[in-house]
CSV table of C-alpha atoms in Angstrom, one decimal:
chain,number,residue,atom,x,y,z
A,1,MET,CA,12.0,-8.9,0.4
A,2,LEU,CA,10.8,-9.7,-3.2
A,3,GLY,CA,14.2,-9.9,-4.7
A,4,ALA,CA,13.1,-7.8,-7.7
A,5,ASP,CA,15.8,-6.5,-9.9
A,6,VAL,CA,14.8,-2.9,-10.2
A,7,ASP,CA,16.3,0.5,-9.9
A,8,MET,CA,14.4,2.9,-7.7
A,9,VAL,CA,14.8,6.6,-6.8
A,10,GLY,CA,12.8,8.1,-3.9
A,11,VAL,CA,11.7,11.7,-3.5
A,12,ASP,CA,10.7,13.1,-0.1
A,13,MET,CA,10.4,16.6,1.4
A,14,ASP,CA,11.5,15.4,4.8
A,15,PRO,CA,15.3,15.5,5.1
A,16,GLY,CA,15.1,13.0,8.0
A,17,ALA,CA,13.0,10.5,6.1
A,18,ALA,CA,15.3,10.8,3.1
A,19,ALA,CA,18.4,10.3,5.4
A,20,THR,CA,16.8,7.2,6.8
A,21,ALA,CA,16.1,5.8,3.4
A,22,ASN,CA,19.7,6.5,2.2
A,23,ALA,CA,21.2,5.0,5.4
A,24,ALA,CA,19.2,1.9,4.7
A,25,GLY,CA,20.7,1.6,1.2
A,26,HIS,CA,18.0,3.3,-0.8
A,27,LEU,CA,18.5,6.3,-3.1
A,28,CYS,CA,16.3,9.1,-2.0
A,29,ILE,CA,16.6,12.8,-2.8
A,30,VAL,CA,15.0,15.7,-0.8
A,31,ALA,CA,12.6,17.6,-3.0
A,32,ASP,CA,9.0,18.7,-3.4
A,33,VAL,CA,7.3,16.6,-6.1
A,34,ALA,CA,4.8,19.4,-6.8
A,35,ALA,CA,7.7,21.6,-7.7
A,36,LEU,CA,9.4,19.2,-10.1
A,37,ASP,CA,9.0,18.9,-13.9
A,38,PRO,CA,7.3,15.5,-14.6
A,39,GLU,CA,8.3,15.9,-18.3
A,40,HIS,CA,12.0,16.1,-17.6
A,41,PRO,CA,13.9,14.0,-20.3
A,42,ALA,CA,15.6,12.0,-17.5
A,43,LEU,CA,12.3,10.3,-16.7
A,44,GLN,CA,11.6,8.8,-20.1
A,45,TRP,CA,12.7,5.3,-19.1
A,46,VAL,CA,10.7,5.1,-15.8
A,47,VAL,CA,8.2,2.2,-16.0
A,48,GLY,CA,6.6,2.4,-12.6
A,49,VAL,CA,5.5,5.3,-10.3
A,50,ILE,CA,4.7,4.9,-6.6
A,51,LEU,CA,3.1,7.8,-4.9
A,52,SER,CA,2.2,8.3,-1.2
A,53,PRO,CA,0.6,11.7,-0.7
A,54,PRO,CA,0.2,12.8,3.0
A,55,CYS,CA,-3.0,11.5,4.5
A,56,GLN,CA,-3.6,14.1,7.2
A,57,ALA,CA,-6.1,16.0,5.1
A,58,PHE,CA,-8.3,13.0,4.9
A,59,SER,CA,-7.4,10.8,7.9
A,60,PRO,CA,-9.1,11.0,11.3
A,61,ALA,CA,-5.6,11.7,12.6
A,62,GLY,CA,-5.7,15.1,11.0
A,63,HIS,CA,-8.2,17.9,10.7
A,64,ARG,CA,-9.9,16.3,7.6
A,65,ARG,CA,-10.0,19.6,5.7
A,66,GLY,CA,-9.8,17.4,2.6
A,67,HIS,CA,-13.4,16.2,3.2
A,68,GLU,CA,-14.9,19.6,2.9
A,69,VAL,CA,-17.1,19.9,-0.1
A,70,ALA,CA,-15.2,22.8,-1.5
A,71,ALA,CA,-11.9,21.0,-1.1
A,72,ILE,CA,-13.2,17.8,-2.8
A,73,ASP,CA,-14.6,19.9,-5.7
A,74,MET,CA,-11.4,21.7,-6.2
A,75,VAL,CA,-9.2,18.7,-6.1
A,76,CYS,CA,-11.5,16.8,-8.5
A,77,SER,CA,-11.6,19.7,-10.9
A,78,VAL,CA,-7.8,19.9,-11.1
A,79,ILE,CA,-7.5,16.1,-11.5
A,80,ARG,CA,-10.1,16.3,-14.4
A,81,SER,CA,-8.0,18.9,-16.1
A,82,VAL,CA,-4.9,16.8,-16.2
A,83,GLY,CA,-5.9,14.7,-19.2
A,84,GLY,CA,-6.5,17.9,-21.3
A,85,ALA,CA,-3.1,19.3,-20.2
A,86,ALA,CA,-1.4,16.0,-21.1
A,87,GLY,CA,-3.2,15.5,-24.4
A,88,TYR,CA,-5.5,12.7,-23.3
A,89,LEU,CA,-8.8,14.5,-23.5
A,90,GLN,CA,-11.2,12.2,-25.4
A,91,THR,CA,-13.4,13.8,-28.1
A,92,VAL,CA,-16.3,12.5,-30.1
A,93,HIS,CA,-17.9,13.3,-33.5
A,94,ALA,CA,-21.4,14.7,-33.7
A,95,ASP,CA,-22.7,11.1,-34.3
A,96,GLY,CA,-21.1,10.0,-31.0
A,97,SER,CA,-18.2,8.1,-32.6
A,98,ASP,CA,-14.7,8.3,-31.3
A,99,ALA,CA,-12.8,11.3,-32.6
A,100,GLY,CA,-9.5,10.7,-30.8
A,101,TYR,CA,-7.7,13.0,-28.4
A,102,ALA,CA,-7.9,16.7,-28.5
A,103,PRO,CA,-4.6,18.7,-28.7
A,104,ARG,CA,-3.0,19.5,-25.4
A,105,SER,CA,-4.8,22.4,-23.7
A,106,GLY,CA,-1.6,24.4,-23.4
A,107,GLU,CA,-1.7,24.6,-19.6
A,108,THR,CA,1.7,24.2,-18.0
A,109,TRP,CA,2.0,21.9,-15.0
A,110,PRO,CA,2.7,24.9,-12.7
A,111,GLU,CA,-0.5,26.4,-14.0
A,112,VAL,CA,-2.4,23.2,-13.3
A,113,ARG,CA,-1.0,23.0,-9.8
A,114,GLU,CA,-1.6,26.7,-9.1
A,115,GLN,CA,-5.4,26.1,-9.1
A,116,LEU,CA,-4.9,24.2,-5.8
A,117,ALA,CA,-3.4,27.2,-4.0
A,118,ASP,CA,-6.7,28.2,-2.2
A,119,LEU,CA,-7.0,24.8,-0.4
A,120,GLU,CA,-7.1,25.3,3.4
A,121,ASP,CA,-4.9,22.1,3.7
A,122,GLU,CA,-2.5,22.1,0.7
A,123,ARG,CA,-1.7,18.5,1.3
A,124,ALA,CA,-5.1,17.5,-0.1
A,125,GLY,CA,-4.0,18.9,-3.4
A,126,LEU,CA,-1.1,16.5,-3.7
A,127,MET,CA,-3.7,13.8,-4.7
A,128,ALA,CA,-3.6,15.5,-8.2
A,129,GLU,CA,0.1,14.5,-8.5
A,130,THR,CA,-1.0,10.8,-8.7
A,131,VAL,CA,-2.4,11.6,-12.2
A,132,ILE,CA,0.0,14.5,-13.2
A,133,TRP,CA,3.1,12.5,-12.9
A,134,PRO,CA,2.3,9.4,-15.0
A,135,LEU,CA,0.3,11.2,-17.7
A,136,ALA,CA,2.8,14.0,-18.0
A,137,MET,CA,5.7,11.5,-18.3
A,138,LEU,CA,3.8,9.6,-21.0
A,139,CYS,CA,3.0,12.6,-23.1
A,140,SER,CA,6.8,13.3,-23.4
A,141,SER,CA,7.7,9.9,-24.8
A,142,GLY,CA,7.7,8.2,-21.4
A,143,SER,CA,7.6,4.5,-20.7
A,144,VAL,CA,5.3,4.3,-17.6
A,145,GLU,CA,3.4,1.0,-17.4
A,146,TRP,CA,1.9,1.1,-13.9
A,147,VAL,CA,1.1,3.4,-11.0
A,148,ALA,CA,0.6,2.5,-7.3
A,149,VAL,CA,-0.8,5.0,-4.9
A,150,GLU,CA,-1.1,4.7,-1.1
A,151,GLN,CA,-3.5,6.8,0.8
A,152,SER,CA,-5.7,7.0,3.9
A,153,SER,CA,-8.6,4.5,3.9
A,154,ALA,CA,-10.8,7.6,4.4
A,155,LEU,CA,-10.0,9.0,1.0
A,156,PRO,CA,-13.2,10.5,-0.5
A,157,ALA,CA,-14.8,8.4,-3.2
A,158,GLU,CA,-15.2,11.4,-5.5
A,159,ILE,CA,-11.4,11.9,-5.6
A,160,GLU,CA,-10.7,8.2,-6.2
A,161,GLU,CA,-13.3,8.2,-9.1
A,162,ALA,CA,-11.8,11.3,-10.7
A,163,ILE,CA,-8.3,9.7,-10.6
A,164,PHE,CA,-9.5,6.5,-12.2
A,165,PHE,CA,-11.5,8.4,-14.9
A,166,GLU,CA,-8.4,10.2,-16.1
A,167,PHE,CA,-6.5,6.9,-16.4
A,168,ALA,CA,-9.4,5.3,-18.3
A,169,GLN,CA,-9.7,8.3,-20.6
A,170,ALA,CA,-6.0,8.0,-21.3
A,171,GLY,CA,-6.6,4.4,-22.4
A,172,TRP,CA,-5.2,2.5,-19.4
A,173,ARG,CA,-6.5,-1.0,-19.3
A,174,THR,CA,-7.0,-1.6,-15.6
A,175,THR,CA,-7.7,0.5,-12.5
A,176,GLU,CA,-8.4,-0.9,-9.1
A,177,ALA,CA,-8.6,0.0,-5.4
A,178,MET,CA,-8.4,-2.0,-2.3
A,179,THR,CA,-8.3,-1.3,1.5
A,180,LEU,CA,-5.8,-3.5,3.3
A,181,ASP,CA,-5.0,-3.9,7.0
A,182,SER,CA,-1.3,-4.7,7.7
A,183,VAL,CA,-2.3,-7.4,10.2
A,184,GLU,CA,-3.5,-9.5,7.3
A,185,HIS,CA,0.2,-9.7,6.1
A,186,GLY,CA,1.7,-10.6,9.4
A,187,SER,CA,2.2,-7.3,11.1
A,188,PRO,CA,1.8,-7.0,14.9
A,189,SER,CA,0.0,-3.6,14.5
A,190,HIS,CA,-3.1,-2.6,12.7
A,191,ARG,CA,-3.0,-0.1,9.9
A,192,LYS,CA,-5.7,0.3,7.2
A,193,ARG,CA,-4.6,2.0,4.0
A,194,ARG,CA,-6.2,2.5,0.6
A,195,PHE,CA,-4.2,1.4,-2.4
A,196,LEU,CA,-5.0,2.6,-5.9
A,197,THR,CA,-3.3,0.9,-8.8
A,198,ALA,CA,-3.5,1.4,-12.6
A,199,TYR,CA,-2.0,-0.6,-15.4
A,200,ARG,CA,-1.7,0.6,-19.0
A,201,HIS,CA,-1.6,-2.8,-20.8
A,202,ARG,CA,-2.5,-5.6,-18.5
A,203,THR,CA,-4.7,-6.9,-15.8
A,204,PRO,CA,-2.8,-8.3,-12.8
A,205,VAL,CA,-3.5,-11.9,-11.6
A,206,ILE,CA,-1.6,-12.4,-8.4
A,207,SER,CA,-3.7,-11.7,-5.3
A,208,VAL,CA,-2.7,-9.3,-2.5
A,209,HIS,CA,-4.4,-11.6,0.0
A,210,PRO,CA,-2.5,-14.6,1.5
A,211,SER,CA,-3.7,-18.1,0.6
A,212,THR,CA,-3.9,-18.9,4.3
A,213,PRO,CA,-4.0,-16.4,7.3
A,214,PHE,CA,-0.6,-15.2,8.6
A,215,PRO,CA,0.0,-16.2,12.3
A,216,THR,CA,-1.0,-13.5,14.8
A,217,THR,CA,1.9,-11.7,16.5
A,218,THR,CA,0.8,-9.7,19.5
A,219,PHE,CA,2.2,-6.4,20.7
A,220,ALA,CA,3.7,-8.2,23.7
A,221,GLN,CA,5.4,-10.8,21.6
A,222,CYS,CA,6.8,-8.1,19.3
A,223,VAL,CA,8.4,-6.0,22.0
A,224,GLY,CA,9.3,-8.8,24.4
A,225,TRP,CA,6.8,-8.3,27.2
A,226,GLU,CA,5.2,-11.0,29.3
A,227,THR,CA,1.5,-11.7,28.8
A,228,GLY,CA,-1.2,-9.9,30.8
A,229,ARG,CA,0.0,-6.4,30.3
A,230,ARG,CA,-1.8,-3.3,29.0
A,231,VAL,CA,-0.3,-0.6,26.8
A,232,ASN,CA,-0.9,3.0,27.9
A,233,THR,CA,-1.1,5.2,24.7
A,234,ARG,CA,-1.6,8.6,26.4
A,235,GLY,CA,2.2,9.0,26.4
A,236,GLN,CA,3.4,12.6,26.1
A,237,ARG,CA,0.1,14.1,25.2
A,238,GLY,CA,-0.7,17.4,26.7
A,239,ILE,CA,-3.6,18.2,29.0
A,240,ASP,CA,-6.8,19.6,27.5
A,241,PRO,CA,-7.5,22.8,29.6
A,242,ARG,CA,-11.2,22.4,29.1
A,243,THR,CA,-11.4,18.9,30.6
A,244,GLY,CA,-8.3,18.6,32.7
A,245,ARG,CA,-7.6,15.2,31.0
A,246,PRO,CA,-4.9,14.2,28.5
A,247,LYS,CA,-5.6,15.0,24.9
A,248,GLY,CA,-6.6,11.7,23.3
A,249,GLY,CA,-5.0,8.3,23.8
A,250,GLY,CA,-6.1,5.4,25.9
A,251,GLY,CA,-4.9,1.9,26.2
A,252,PHE,CA,-5.2,-1.7,24.8
A,253,SER,CA,-4.2,-5.2,25.8
A,254,ALA,CA,-0.7,-6.1,24.8
A,255,ASP,CA,-1.9,-9.7,24.2
A,256,ARG,CA,-3.3,-8.7,20.8
A,257,PRO,CA,-1.9,-6.8,17.7
A,258,SER,CA,-1.2,-3.2,18.4
A,259,ASN,CA,-3.4,-0.2,17.7
A,260,CYS,CA,-2.3,1.8,14.6
A,261,VAL,CA,1.2,3.2,15.3
A,262,THR,CA,1.3,7.0,15.3
A,263,ALA,CA,4.0,9.6,16.1
A,264,THR,CA,3.0,9.5,19.8
A,265,ALA,CA,4.1,5.8,20.0
A,266,TYR,CA,7.4,7.0,21.4
A,267,GLY,CA,5.4,7.6,24.7
A,268,TRP,CA,3.6,4.2,24.8
A,269,LYS,CA,4.3,2.3,28.0
A,270,ASP,CA,3.3,-0.6,30.2
A,271,GLU,CA,0.5,0.6,32.4
A,272,GLY,CA,1.9,-1.4,35.3
A,273,SER,CA,5.6,-0.8,35.3
A,274,GLY,CA,5.7,2.4,33.3
A,275,ARG,CA,8.3,0.8,30.9
A,276,ARG,CA,8.3,2.7,27.6
A,277,ILE,CA,8.9,1.1,24.2
A,278,GLU,CA,11.9,2.2,22.2
A,279,GLN,CA,12.4,3.2,18.5
A,280,ASN,CA,13.4,-0.4,17.6
A,281,ASP,CA,10.1,-1.6,19.1
A,282,ILE,CA,8.2,1.0,17.1
A,283,GLY,CA,10.0,0.0,13.9
A,284,ARG,CA,9.3,-3.7,14.5
A,285,LEU,CA,5.6,-3.0,15.2
A,286,VAL,CA,5.3,-1.7,11.6
A,287,GLY,CA,7.4,-4.5,10.1
A,288,PHE,CA,11.1,-3.3,10.2
A,289,ARG,CA,14.0,-5.2,11.5
A,290,GLY,CA,15.6,-4.1,14.8
A,291,GLY,CA,18.5,-1.8,14.2
A,292,TYR,CA,16.9,-0.1,11.2
A,293,PRO,CA,18.7,3.2,10.8
A,294,TRP,CA,15.9,5.7,11.7
A,295,THR,CA,17.6,9.0,11.2
A,296,HIS,CA,16.8,12.5,12.6
A,297,ILE,CA,18.1,15.7,11.2
A,298,GLY,CA,17.9,18.8,13.3
A,299,ARG,CA,18.2,19.7,17.0
A,300,GLY,CA,17.7,17.3,19.8
A,301,GLU,CA,17.2,13.6,19.7
A,302,GLY,CA,14.3,13.7,17.4
A,303,ILE,CA,12.4,11.0,19.3
A,304,ARG,CA,9.0,12.0,18.0
A,305,THR,CA,10.2,12.6,14.4
A,306,ARG,CA,11.7,9.2,14.2
A,307,ALA,CA,8.5,7.7,15.5
A,308,GLN,CA,6.6,9.7,12.9
A,309,GLN,CA,8.7,8.2,10.1
A,310,ALA,CA,7.8,4.7,11.3
A,311,ALA,CA,4.1,5.7,11.5
A,312,ASP,CA,4.2,7.2,8.0
A,313,VAL,CA,5.7,4.2,6.1
A,314,VAL,CA,3.7,1.4,4.6
A,315,CYS,CA,4.3,-1.9,6.4
A,316,PRO,CA,6.9,-3.8,4.3
A,317,MET,CA,4.9,-7.0,4.3
A,318,THR,CA,1.8,-5.2,2.9
A,319,ALA,CA,4.0,-3.3,0.4
A,320,ALA,CA,5.4,-6.7,-0.7
A,321,ALA,CA,1.8,-7.9,-1.4
A,322,VAL,CA,0.8,-4.8,-3.4
A,323,ILE,CA,4.0,-4.5,-5.4
A,324,GLY,CA,4.1,-8.3,-5.9
A,325,ARG,CA,0.8,-8.0,-7.6
A,326,VAL,CA,2.0,-5.0,-9.6
A,327,LEU,CA,5.2,-6.7,-10.8
A,328,ASN,CA,3.6,-10.1,-11.2
A,329,LEU,CA,5.8,-11.6,-8.6
A,330,TYR,CA,4.7,-14.2,-6.0
A,331,TRP,CA,5.3,-12.5,-2.7
A,332,GLU,CA,3.7,-14.8,-0.1
A,333,ALA,CA,6.6,-17.3,0.6
A,334,GLN,CA,9.2,-14.6,0.9
A,335,THR,CA,7.0,-12.6,3.2
A,336,ARG,CA,6.3,-15.5,5.5
A,337,THR,CA,10.0,-16.1,5.7
A,338,TYR,CA,10.6,-12.5,6.6
A,339,VAL,CA,7.8,-12.5,9.3
A,340,VAL,CA,9.3,-15.6,10.9
A,341,GLU,CA,12.8,-14.1,10.9
A,342,LEU,CA,11.5,-10.8,12.3
A,343,TYR,CA,9.2,-12.2,15.1
A,344,GLY,CA,10.5,-15.7,15.6
A,345,ARG,CA,8.2,-18.4,16.8
A,346,ALA,CA,5.5,-15.8,17.3
A,347,GLY,CA,5.3,-15.5,13.5
A,348,ALA,CA,5.7,-19.2,12.8
A,349,GLU,CA,3.1,-20.9,15.0
């Protein structure tokens, strides 16, 4: 969408998500970032790092184990140890003047990560990778200039502050955080996400907010329904034995932007006719063109897993705004063109 001339390599634990990315023309390998060596020589020319740790440990959509005091303390403690392990622990003389950085602590990255083993939800610990990767790459003659992190808008402030402290201690010039809703960038579905960005040598100037509001595209316009319909989101949810009612879900008017898309969207349907939306509809709701190659690996059709992929990704229009700011590229005109092409007159009026 931005037309940026960059080489990118993705890493994902989910074989299906990696297969989808590869089918769409992106290079993505299947691996666990927490098991890889961030000081590998092959990484020395990487200038930008984008990280998107799982949000379930913090999001209302999960069990929120990451909000427990013990979990926050553990994650923050490990994050605060990264600077020392990478050689970016600031020291001062007795008179309070700057004494430079202390020698590296000697902790290996597996040892740093091992401290997170007792977390009830191990996904919360992946927030430490947002600091481990860029600082580890730099301490081995790396070239990293910027970092962009996507996370739940419910990320605890203590974790965010710990991350930014480590970047500041390592001498990075600018750190910033913002919460964006994808509707602001032309999406027909709401999704609030927290974006953390850090820059070693500069302060960005291009805004992530559009100069004028994007046109509103409703759920009905996106999926081709007539007006006056309601979306039933209970879908395939099971019955709660305690209440005899479906577990969660509800409904909303199709004449407005959609609720946040989740994995259960494959069961969303018109309350009147019972017509369900399809994977192409789910993809378009989060900003992808029809026919996008959502790929499932495993038994069965993988309807839910493909819907989960669409629910997990950052809306392309919002990503364009964030990365446009990071790369100092004007993103708005290209994004408006993309929205019009994707949603037709609904995105142009």
